[in-house]
XYZ file of C-alpha atoms in Angstrom:
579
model
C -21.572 -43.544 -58.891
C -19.695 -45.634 -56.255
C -20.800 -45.271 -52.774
C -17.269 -44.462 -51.075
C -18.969 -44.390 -47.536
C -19.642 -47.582 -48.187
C -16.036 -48.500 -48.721
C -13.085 -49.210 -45.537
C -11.178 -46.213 -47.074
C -14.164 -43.958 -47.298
C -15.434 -45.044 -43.940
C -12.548 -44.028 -42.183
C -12.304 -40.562 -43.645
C -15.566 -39.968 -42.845
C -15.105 -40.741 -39.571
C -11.942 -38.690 -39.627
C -13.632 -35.905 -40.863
C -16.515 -35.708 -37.894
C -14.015 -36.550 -35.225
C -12.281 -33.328 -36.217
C -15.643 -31.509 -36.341
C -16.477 -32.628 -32.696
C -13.308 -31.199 -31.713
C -14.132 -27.550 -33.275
C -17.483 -27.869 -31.727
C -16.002 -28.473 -28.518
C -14.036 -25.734 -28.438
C -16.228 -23.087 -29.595
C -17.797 -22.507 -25.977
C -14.717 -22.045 -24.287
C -13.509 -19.859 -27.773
C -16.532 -17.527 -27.288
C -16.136 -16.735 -24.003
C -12.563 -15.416 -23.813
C -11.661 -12.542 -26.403
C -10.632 -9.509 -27.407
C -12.407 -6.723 -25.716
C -10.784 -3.996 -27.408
C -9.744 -0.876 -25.177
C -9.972 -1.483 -21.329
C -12.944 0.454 -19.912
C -14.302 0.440 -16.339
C -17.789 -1.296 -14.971
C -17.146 -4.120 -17.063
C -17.029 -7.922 -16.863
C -14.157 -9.307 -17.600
C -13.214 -13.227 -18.076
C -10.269 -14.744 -17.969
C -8.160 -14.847 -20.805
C -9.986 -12.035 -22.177
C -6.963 -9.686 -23.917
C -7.346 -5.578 -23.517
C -5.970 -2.950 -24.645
C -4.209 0.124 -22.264
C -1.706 2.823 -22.568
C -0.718 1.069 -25.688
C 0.026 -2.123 -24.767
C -1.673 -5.335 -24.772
C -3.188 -7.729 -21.171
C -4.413 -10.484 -20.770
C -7.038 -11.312 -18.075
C -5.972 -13.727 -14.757
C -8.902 -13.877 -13.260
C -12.423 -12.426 -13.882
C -13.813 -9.866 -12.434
C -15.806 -6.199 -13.075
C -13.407 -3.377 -13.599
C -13.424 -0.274 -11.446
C -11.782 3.017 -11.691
C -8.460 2.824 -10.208
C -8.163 -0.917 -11.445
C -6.151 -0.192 -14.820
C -4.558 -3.216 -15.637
C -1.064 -1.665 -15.008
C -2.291 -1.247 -11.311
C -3.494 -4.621 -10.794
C -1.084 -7.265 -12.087
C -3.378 -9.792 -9.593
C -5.989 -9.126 -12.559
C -4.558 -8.524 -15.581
C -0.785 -9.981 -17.054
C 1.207 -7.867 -19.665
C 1.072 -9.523 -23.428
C 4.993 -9.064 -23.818
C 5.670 -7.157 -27.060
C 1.919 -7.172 -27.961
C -0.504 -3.562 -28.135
C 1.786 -1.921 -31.042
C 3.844 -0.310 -28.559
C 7.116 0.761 -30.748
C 7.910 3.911 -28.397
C 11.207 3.534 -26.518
C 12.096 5.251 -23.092
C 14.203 8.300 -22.474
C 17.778 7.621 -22.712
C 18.978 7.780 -18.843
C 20.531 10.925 -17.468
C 23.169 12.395 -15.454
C 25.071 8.649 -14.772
C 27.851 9.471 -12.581
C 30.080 7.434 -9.689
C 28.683 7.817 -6.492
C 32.143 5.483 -4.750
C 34.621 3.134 -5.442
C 36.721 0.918 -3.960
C 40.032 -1.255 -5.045
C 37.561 -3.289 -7.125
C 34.176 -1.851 -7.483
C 32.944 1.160 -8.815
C 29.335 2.044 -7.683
C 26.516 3.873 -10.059
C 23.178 5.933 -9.953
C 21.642 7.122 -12.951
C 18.231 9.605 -13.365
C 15.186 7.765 -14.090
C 14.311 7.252 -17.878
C 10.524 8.152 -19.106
C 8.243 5.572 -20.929
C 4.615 5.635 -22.337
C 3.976 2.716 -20.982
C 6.466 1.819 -18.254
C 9.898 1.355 -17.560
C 10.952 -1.990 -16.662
C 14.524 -1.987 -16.176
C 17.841 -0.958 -16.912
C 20.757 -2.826 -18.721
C 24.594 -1.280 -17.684
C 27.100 -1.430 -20.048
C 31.163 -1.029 -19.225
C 32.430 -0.299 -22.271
C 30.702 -1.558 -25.060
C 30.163 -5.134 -22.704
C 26.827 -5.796 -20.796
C 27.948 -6.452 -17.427
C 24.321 -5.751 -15.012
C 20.436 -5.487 -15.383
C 17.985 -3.916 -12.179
C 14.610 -3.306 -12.380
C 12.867 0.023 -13.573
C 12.607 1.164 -10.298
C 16.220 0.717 -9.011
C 18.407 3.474 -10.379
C 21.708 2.263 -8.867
C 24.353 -0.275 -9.748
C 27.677 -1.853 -8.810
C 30.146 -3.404 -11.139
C 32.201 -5.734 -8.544
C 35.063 -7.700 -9.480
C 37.438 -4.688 -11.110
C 40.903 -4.604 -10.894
C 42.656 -2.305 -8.757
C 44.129 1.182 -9.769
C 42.259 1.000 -12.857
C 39.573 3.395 -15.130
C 36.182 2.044 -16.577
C 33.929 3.827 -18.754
C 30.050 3.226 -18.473
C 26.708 3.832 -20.115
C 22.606 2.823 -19.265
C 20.110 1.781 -21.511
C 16.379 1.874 -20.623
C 13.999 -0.655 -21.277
C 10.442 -1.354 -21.314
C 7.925 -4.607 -20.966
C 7.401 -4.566 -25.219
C 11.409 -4.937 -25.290
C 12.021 -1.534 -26.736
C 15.711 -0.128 -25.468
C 16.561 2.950 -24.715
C 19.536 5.530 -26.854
C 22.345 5.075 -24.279
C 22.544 7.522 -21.164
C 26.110 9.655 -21.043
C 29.131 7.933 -20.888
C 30.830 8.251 -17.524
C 34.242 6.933 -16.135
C 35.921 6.330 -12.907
C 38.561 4.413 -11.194
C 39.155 2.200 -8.694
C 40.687 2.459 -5.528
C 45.196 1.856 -5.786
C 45.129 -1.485 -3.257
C 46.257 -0.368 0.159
C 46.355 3.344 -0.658
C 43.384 4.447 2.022
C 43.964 2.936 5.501
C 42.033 6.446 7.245
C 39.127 5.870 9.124
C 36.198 8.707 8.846
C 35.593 10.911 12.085
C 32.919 10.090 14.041
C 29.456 11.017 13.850
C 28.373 14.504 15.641
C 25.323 15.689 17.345
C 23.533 12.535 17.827
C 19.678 13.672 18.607
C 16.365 11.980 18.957
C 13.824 13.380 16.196
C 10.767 11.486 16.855
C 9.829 8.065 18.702
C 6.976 5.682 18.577
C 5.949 2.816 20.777
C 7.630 0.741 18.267
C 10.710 3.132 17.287
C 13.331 5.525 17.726
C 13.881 8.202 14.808
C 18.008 9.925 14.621
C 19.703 11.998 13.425
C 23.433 13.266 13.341
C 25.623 15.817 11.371
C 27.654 13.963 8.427
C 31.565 12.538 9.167
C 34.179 13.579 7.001
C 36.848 11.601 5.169
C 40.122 11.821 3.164
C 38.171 10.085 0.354
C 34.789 10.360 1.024
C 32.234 8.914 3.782
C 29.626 5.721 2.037
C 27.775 5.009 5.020
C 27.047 4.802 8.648
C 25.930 1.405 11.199
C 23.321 2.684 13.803
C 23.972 0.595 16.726
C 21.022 -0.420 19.309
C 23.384 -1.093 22.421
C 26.180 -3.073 21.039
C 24.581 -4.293 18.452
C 24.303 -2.869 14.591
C 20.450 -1.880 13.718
C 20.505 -0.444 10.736
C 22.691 0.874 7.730
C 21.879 4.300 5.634
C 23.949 6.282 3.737
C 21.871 9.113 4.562
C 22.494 10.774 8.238
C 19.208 10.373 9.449
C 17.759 6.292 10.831
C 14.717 5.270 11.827
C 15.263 2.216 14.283
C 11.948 -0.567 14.326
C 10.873 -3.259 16.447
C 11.659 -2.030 19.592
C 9.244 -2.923 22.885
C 6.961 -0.013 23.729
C 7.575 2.256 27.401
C 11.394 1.036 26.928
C 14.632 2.878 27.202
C 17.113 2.106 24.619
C 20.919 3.702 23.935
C 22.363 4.301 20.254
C 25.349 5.259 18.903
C 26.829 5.693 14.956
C 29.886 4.850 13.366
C 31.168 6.008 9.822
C 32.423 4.354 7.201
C 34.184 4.353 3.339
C 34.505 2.848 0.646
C 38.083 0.786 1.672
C 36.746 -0.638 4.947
C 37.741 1.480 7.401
C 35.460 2.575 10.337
C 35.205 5.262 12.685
C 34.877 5.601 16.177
C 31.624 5.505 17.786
C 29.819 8.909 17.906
C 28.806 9.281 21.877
C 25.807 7.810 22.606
C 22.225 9.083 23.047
C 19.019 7.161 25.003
C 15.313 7.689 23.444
C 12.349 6.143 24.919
C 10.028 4.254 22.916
C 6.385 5.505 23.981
C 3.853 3.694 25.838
C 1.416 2.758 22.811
C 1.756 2.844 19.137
C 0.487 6.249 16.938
C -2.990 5.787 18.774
C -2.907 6.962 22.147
C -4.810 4.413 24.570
C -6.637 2.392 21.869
C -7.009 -1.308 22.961
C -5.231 -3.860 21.468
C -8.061 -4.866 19.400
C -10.358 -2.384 18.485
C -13.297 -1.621 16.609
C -13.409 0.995 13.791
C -16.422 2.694 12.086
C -16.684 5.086 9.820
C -19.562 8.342 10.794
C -21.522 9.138 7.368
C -21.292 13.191 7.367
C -24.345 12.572 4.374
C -27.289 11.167 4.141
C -27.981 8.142 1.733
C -30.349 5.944 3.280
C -29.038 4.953 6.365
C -29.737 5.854 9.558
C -29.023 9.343 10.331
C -26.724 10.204 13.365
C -25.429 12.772 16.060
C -21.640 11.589 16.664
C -22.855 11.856 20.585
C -25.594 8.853 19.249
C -22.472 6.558 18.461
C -22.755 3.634 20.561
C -19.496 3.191 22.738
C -18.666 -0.316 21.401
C -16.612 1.473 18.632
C -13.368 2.337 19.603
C -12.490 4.313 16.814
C -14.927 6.825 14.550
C -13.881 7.944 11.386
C -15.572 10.948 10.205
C -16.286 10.487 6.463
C -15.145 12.593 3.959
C -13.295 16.000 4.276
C -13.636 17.247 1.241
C -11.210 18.930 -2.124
C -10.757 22.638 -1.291
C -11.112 23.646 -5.060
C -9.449 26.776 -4.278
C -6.422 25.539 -2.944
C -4.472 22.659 -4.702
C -3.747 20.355 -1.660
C -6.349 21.748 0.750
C -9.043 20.140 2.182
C -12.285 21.681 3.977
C -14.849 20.337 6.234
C -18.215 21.164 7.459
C -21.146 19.059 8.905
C -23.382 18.495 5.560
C -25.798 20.593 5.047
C -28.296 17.961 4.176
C -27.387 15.975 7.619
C -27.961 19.328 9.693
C -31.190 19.026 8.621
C -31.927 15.672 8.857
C -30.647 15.624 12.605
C -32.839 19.151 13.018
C -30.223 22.071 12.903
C -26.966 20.082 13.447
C -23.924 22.564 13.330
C -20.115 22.189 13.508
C -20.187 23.245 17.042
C -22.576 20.317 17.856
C -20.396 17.809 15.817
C -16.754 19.637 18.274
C -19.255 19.207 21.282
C -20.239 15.596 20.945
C -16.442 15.284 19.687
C -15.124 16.203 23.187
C -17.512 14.193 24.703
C -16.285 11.002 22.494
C -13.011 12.002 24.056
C -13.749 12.038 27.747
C -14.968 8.452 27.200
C -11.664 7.324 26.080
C -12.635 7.377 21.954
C -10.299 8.263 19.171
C -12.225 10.548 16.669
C -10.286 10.914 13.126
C -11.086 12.326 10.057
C -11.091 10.279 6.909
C -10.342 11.686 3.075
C -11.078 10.336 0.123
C -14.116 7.676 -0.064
C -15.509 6.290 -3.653
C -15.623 9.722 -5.383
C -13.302 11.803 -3.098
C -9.660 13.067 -4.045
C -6.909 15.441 -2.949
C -4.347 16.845 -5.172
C -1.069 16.522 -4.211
C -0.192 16.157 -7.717
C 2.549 19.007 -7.462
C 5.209 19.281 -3.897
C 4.381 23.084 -3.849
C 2.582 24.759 -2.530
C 0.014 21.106 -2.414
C 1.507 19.665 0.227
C 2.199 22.417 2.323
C -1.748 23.751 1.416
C -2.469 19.870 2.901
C -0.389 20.163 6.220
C -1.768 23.383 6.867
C -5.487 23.065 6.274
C -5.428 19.417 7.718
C -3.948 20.844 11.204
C -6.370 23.244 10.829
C -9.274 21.020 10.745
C -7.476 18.774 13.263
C -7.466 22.197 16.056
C -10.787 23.315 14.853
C -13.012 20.189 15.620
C -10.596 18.160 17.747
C -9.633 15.548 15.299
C -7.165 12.499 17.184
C -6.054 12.239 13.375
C -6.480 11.098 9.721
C -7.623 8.204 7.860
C -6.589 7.526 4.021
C -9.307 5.784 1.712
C -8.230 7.404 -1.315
C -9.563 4.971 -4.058
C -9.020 6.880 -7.372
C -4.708 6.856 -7.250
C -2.336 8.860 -5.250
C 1.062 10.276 -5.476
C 2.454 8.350 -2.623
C 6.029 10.145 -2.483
C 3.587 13.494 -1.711
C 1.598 11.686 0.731
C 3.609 10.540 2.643
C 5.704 14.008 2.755
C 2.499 15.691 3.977
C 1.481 12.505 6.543
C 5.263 12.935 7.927
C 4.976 16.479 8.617
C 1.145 16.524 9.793
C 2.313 13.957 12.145
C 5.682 16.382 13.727
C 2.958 19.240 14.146
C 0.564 17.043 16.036
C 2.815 14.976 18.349
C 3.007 11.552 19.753
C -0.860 11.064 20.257
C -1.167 11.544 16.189
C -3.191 8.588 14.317
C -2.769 7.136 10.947
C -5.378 4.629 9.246
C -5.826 3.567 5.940
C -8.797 1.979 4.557
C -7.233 0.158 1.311
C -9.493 -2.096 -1.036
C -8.559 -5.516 -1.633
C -6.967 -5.035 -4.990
C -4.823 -2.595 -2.943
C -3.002 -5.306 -0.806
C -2.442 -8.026 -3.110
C 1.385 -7.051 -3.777
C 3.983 -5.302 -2.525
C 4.058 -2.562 -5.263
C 0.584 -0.927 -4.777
C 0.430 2.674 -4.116
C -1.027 1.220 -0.825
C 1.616 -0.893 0.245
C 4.686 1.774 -0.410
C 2.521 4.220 1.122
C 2.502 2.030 4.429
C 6.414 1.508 4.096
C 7.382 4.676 4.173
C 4.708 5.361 7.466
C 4.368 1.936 9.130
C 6.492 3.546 12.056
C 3.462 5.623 12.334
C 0.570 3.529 11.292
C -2.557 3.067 13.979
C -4.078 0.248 11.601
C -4.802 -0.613 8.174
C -8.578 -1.612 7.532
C -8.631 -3.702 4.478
C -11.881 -3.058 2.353
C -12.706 -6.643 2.076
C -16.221 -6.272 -0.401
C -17.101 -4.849 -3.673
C -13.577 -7.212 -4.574
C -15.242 -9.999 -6.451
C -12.639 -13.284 -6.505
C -9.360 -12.946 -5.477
C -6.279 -14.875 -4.878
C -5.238 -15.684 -1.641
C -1.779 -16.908 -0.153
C -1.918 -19.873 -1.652
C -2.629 -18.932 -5.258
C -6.589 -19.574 -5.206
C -9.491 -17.536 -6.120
C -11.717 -17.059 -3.112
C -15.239 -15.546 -3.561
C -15.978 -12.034 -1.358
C -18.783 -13.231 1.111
C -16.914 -15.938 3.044
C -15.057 -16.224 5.508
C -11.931 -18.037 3.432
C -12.212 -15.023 1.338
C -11.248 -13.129 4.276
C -8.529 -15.620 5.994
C -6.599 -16.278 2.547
C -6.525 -12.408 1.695
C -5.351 -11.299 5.217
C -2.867 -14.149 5.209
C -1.355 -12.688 1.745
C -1.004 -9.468 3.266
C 0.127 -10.109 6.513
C 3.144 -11.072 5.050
C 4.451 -7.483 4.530
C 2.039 -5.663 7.488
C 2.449 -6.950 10.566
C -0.655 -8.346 12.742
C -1.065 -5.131 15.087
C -1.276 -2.717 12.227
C -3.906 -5.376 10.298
C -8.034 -4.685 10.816
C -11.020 -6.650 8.552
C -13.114 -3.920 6.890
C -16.464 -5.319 6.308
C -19.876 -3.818 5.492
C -22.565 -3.732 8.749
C -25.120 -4.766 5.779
C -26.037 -5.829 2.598
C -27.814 -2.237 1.729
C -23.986 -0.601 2.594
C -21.797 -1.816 0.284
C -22.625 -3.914 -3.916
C -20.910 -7.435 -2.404
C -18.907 -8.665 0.229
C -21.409 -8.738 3.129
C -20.995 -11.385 5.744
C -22.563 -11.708 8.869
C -21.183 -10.011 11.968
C -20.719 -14.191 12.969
C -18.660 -14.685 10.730
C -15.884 -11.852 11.082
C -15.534 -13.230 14.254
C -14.712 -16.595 13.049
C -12.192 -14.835 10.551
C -10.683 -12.890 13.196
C -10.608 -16.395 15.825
C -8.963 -18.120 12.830
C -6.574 -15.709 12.210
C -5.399 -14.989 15.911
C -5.711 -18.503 17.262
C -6.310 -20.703 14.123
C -9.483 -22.078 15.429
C -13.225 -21.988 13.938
C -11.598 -21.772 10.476
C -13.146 -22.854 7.145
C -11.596 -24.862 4.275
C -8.385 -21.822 4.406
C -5.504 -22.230 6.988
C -3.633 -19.524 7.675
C 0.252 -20.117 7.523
C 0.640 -18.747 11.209
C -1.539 -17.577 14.227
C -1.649 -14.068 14.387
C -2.654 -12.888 18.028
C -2.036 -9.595 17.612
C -4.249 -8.619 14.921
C -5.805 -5.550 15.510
C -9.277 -6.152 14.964
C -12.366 -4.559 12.640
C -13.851 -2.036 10.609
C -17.227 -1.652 8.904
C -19.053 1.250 6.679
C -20.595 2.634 8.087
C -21.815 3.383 11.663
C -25.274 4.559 10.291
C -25.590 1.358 8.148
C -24.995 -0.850 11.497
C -27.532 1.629 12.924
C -30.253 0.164 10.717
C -29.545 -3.117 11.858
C -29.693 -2.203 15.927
C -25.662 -2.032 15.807
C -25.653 -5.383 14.941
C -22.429 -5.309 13.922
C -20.761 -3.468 16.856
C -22.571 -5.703 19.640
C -21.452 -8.987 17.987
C -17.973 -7.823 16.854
C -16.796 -5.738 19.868
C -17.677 -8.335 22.095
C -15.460 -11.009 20.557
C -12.753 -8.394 20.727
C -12.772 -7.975 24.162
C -12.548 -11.890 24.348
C -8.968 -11.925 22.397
C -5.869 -12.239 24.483
């Protein structure tokens, strides 16, 4: 038999053949580490391009990481990236409701629609005039204007619903409406009435005023800041932002409709911004810890054995009132009292007062790793919150709350209940949050349109800057918990929706408190001098200097209390140091 490796010809397609064998072999590492995981589950190590199954729809993996309740990949598009049309999901949204015209003028007619339903997610909405696609807006935008129509002149319209595996929607009603005759309205609306001050921070000015009238209808009103225009709502109540604290400032309103025409000024009104933001007499920096009402390990503490570096104490956790959907209780732990030899809840309102007369803030924090409230329903939950929450707030003395819910919220509640815990308390009310770092990474968290709707109020948010793993940072790159980039690049990425004052670095006092993340007390206050001045910086350079920055957090108190407060004498004394 002839020996064909012996031959040119055979030679080369022997060659051919292992050169495409090496290949294989060379892929088969990278092949065996990304794959298909089957359904997404928590407490598990992801890679990247790992592919999941959730909610019926297919994701891929960004970047790896260990899952964590509250990280479903439709939460945290930093982690995971939606396989378009992959999972088998066939199910098409709810055909939009009750579309109607909400104004028109001599050539647009303007749109809202009711939201559409999905069993995955809505992703946007296609409008149709006629039988013609003539707009698209996202799934959370549930208004439209057609622009461009000719005057005098009827158009008939209909939405479709669609979601990320490109199934569509049956078509919402069909609604008409003309526009405007050119020329036809030249009447301005009347003025604005009854101008009033609702509510003011040291960084705003809240209005309101009773509605205008108009021949055709009223679309909006200006708020003016002296003579110049603030803001525009089509609602009649403003809040006005950015204004200098301890300052006196005059507003007026003006109406107006759909064909242009304005009307005169309502009379003006003067509101006072107050002295300091929703705080009272914090610092400018300050230094937040959170009081463990448990025992786990650390040391075990009186509030009066707080050591007067920290600014700011959160008491952690009130607790679910089982009883009462929305409510929440609070009593000194029963396991604590004994620890600390017979502590009660009138020790814990003493030592309270006695926080106060030094000039510290003393809130009280829901939520933590296993903590919840339900304000799953408006009513009665939200009213059951407000109540027992002001309760708890008279009882013990509490300056205000702190948010570190971690297992979801229904923000549109929240803030509802925040809003009107904060009109029973008054000025001196405080708001924190204590977000983790899959929380701030875009502006559609629950986190992030939580602080929208309340940044007017908002002491601080404390960023929960461990048990994160890698993630990306301003500029696009993974950055390792445990390092100081880690913290620059993350707090860069979100300072560019919260602004510097309302910003704080939530760290752990020590390696026993948290399952990653801990740096040394040394190295926050690099992060913090690199963020506020740009200097002692590693590798990661911010985009800007951010002076105001408000300062620190760490979990807990009693952890820095094994370590001598540690953290508190290194930290607090830099902060004093900032300008």
């Amino acid at each position: 038999m002839k020996n064909v490796s012996h031959s040119p010809t055979g030679l080369k397609k022997v060659l051919a053949f292992l050169l495409i064998a090496a290949l294989l072999l060379a892929l088969i590492p990278g092949m065996a580490f990304a794959a298909d995981r089957g359904a997404w589950a928590p407490n598990v190590s992801y890679v990247a391009n790992d592919t999941v199954t959730y909610s019926g729809s297919s994701y891929k993996c960004i970047q790896g990481h260990t899952s964590l309740v509250g990280w479903e990949p439709p939460n945290v598009p930093a982690l995971w990236g939606l396989v378009q049309g992959g999972g088998g999901d066939t199910q098409a949204p709810t055909a939009p409701s009750n579309l109607h015209a909400t104004g028109t003028t001599t050539s647009s007619i303007s749109l809202t629609w009711n939201a559409s339903t999905d069993n995955v997610g809505v992703t946007g909405y296609d409008v149709y005039r006629a039988s013609a696609l003539v707009g698209s807006v996202s799934g959370s935008t549930l208004s439209y204007t057609d622009a461009g129509l000719s005057a005098g002149t009827s158009y008939s319209y209909t939405v479709k619903a669609k979601d990320a595996a490109g199934n569509v929607s049956a078509a919402s009603n069909s609604t008409s409406a003309a526009t405007n005759t050119g020329g036809s309205d030249t009447q301005p609306p009347t003025a604005p009435a009854n101008l009033s001050v609702t509510g003011t921070t040291s960084s705003s000015v809240s209005l309101s005023w009773t509605a205008s009238t108009d021949n055709v209808g009223v679309t909006g009103y200006d708020v003016y800041v002296g003579g110049t225009l603030s803001v525009s709502v089509t609602s009649t109540t403003a809040t006005v932002t950015g204004l200098a604290a301890s300052t006196a400032y005059s507003f007026t309103v003006k109406a107006k409709d759909a064909a242009g025409n304005v009307s005169a000024a309502s009379s003006a009104i003067s509101g006072t911004t107050q002295s300091s933001g929703g705080g009272g007499l914090l610092p400018k920096h300050i230094l937040t810890g959170y009081w463990q009402n448990f025992t786990n390990g650390a040391t075990n503490l009186k509030l009066s054995a707080v050591p007067s570096q920290y600014d700011l104490i959160a008491v952690a956790f009130a607790d679910m009132d089982a009883t009462k959907p929305g409510g929440v209780i609070f009593n000194v732990d029963s396991s604590l009292s004994t620890a600390l030899g017979g502590y009660t809840n009138a020790n814990l309102i003493s030592d309270i007062q006695a926080k106060h007369a030094q000039g510290k803030k003393v809130i009280i924090s829901v939520g933590g790793q296993n903590g919840n409230i339900d304000l799953s329903a408006a009513s009665p939950n939200v009213s059951n919150f407000v109540n027992s929450m002001y309760g708890l707030m008279t009882q013990f003395g509490f300056d205000g709350i702190d948010i570190d819910l971690e297992n979801g919220m229904n923000v549109a509640n929240l803030t509802s209940a925040i809003r009107q815990l904060q009109q029973k308390v008054g000025s001196g009310f405080i708001l924190t949050m204590a977000p983790q770092t899959i929380d701030m990474q875009n502006q559609n968290t629950s986190y992030m349109q939580l602080y929208t709707n309340l940044k007017d109020i908002t002491t601080v948010i404390n960023v929960q800057y461990y048990n994160s793993g890698c993630m990306l940072g301003r500029d696009g790159l993974c950055y390792s918990q445990g390092t100081e980039n880690f913290l620059t690049a993350l707090s860069d990425l979100t300072l560019q929706w919260v602004a510097p004052s309302q910003l704080g670095l939530g760290l752990p006092a020590t390696t026993s408190a948290a399952g990653g993340g801990y740096v040394t007390p040394t190295v926050v206050n690099n992060a913090l001098s690199c963020l506020a001045a740009g200097t002692n910086c590693g590798s990661y350079k911010p985009v800007a200097k951010y002076p105001d920055i408000r300062g620190a957090m760490t979990w807990s108190i009693n952890w820095d209390g094994a370590s001598s407060y540690n953290f508190a004498n290194t930290v607090k004394t830099f902060l004093t140091t900032m300008p």
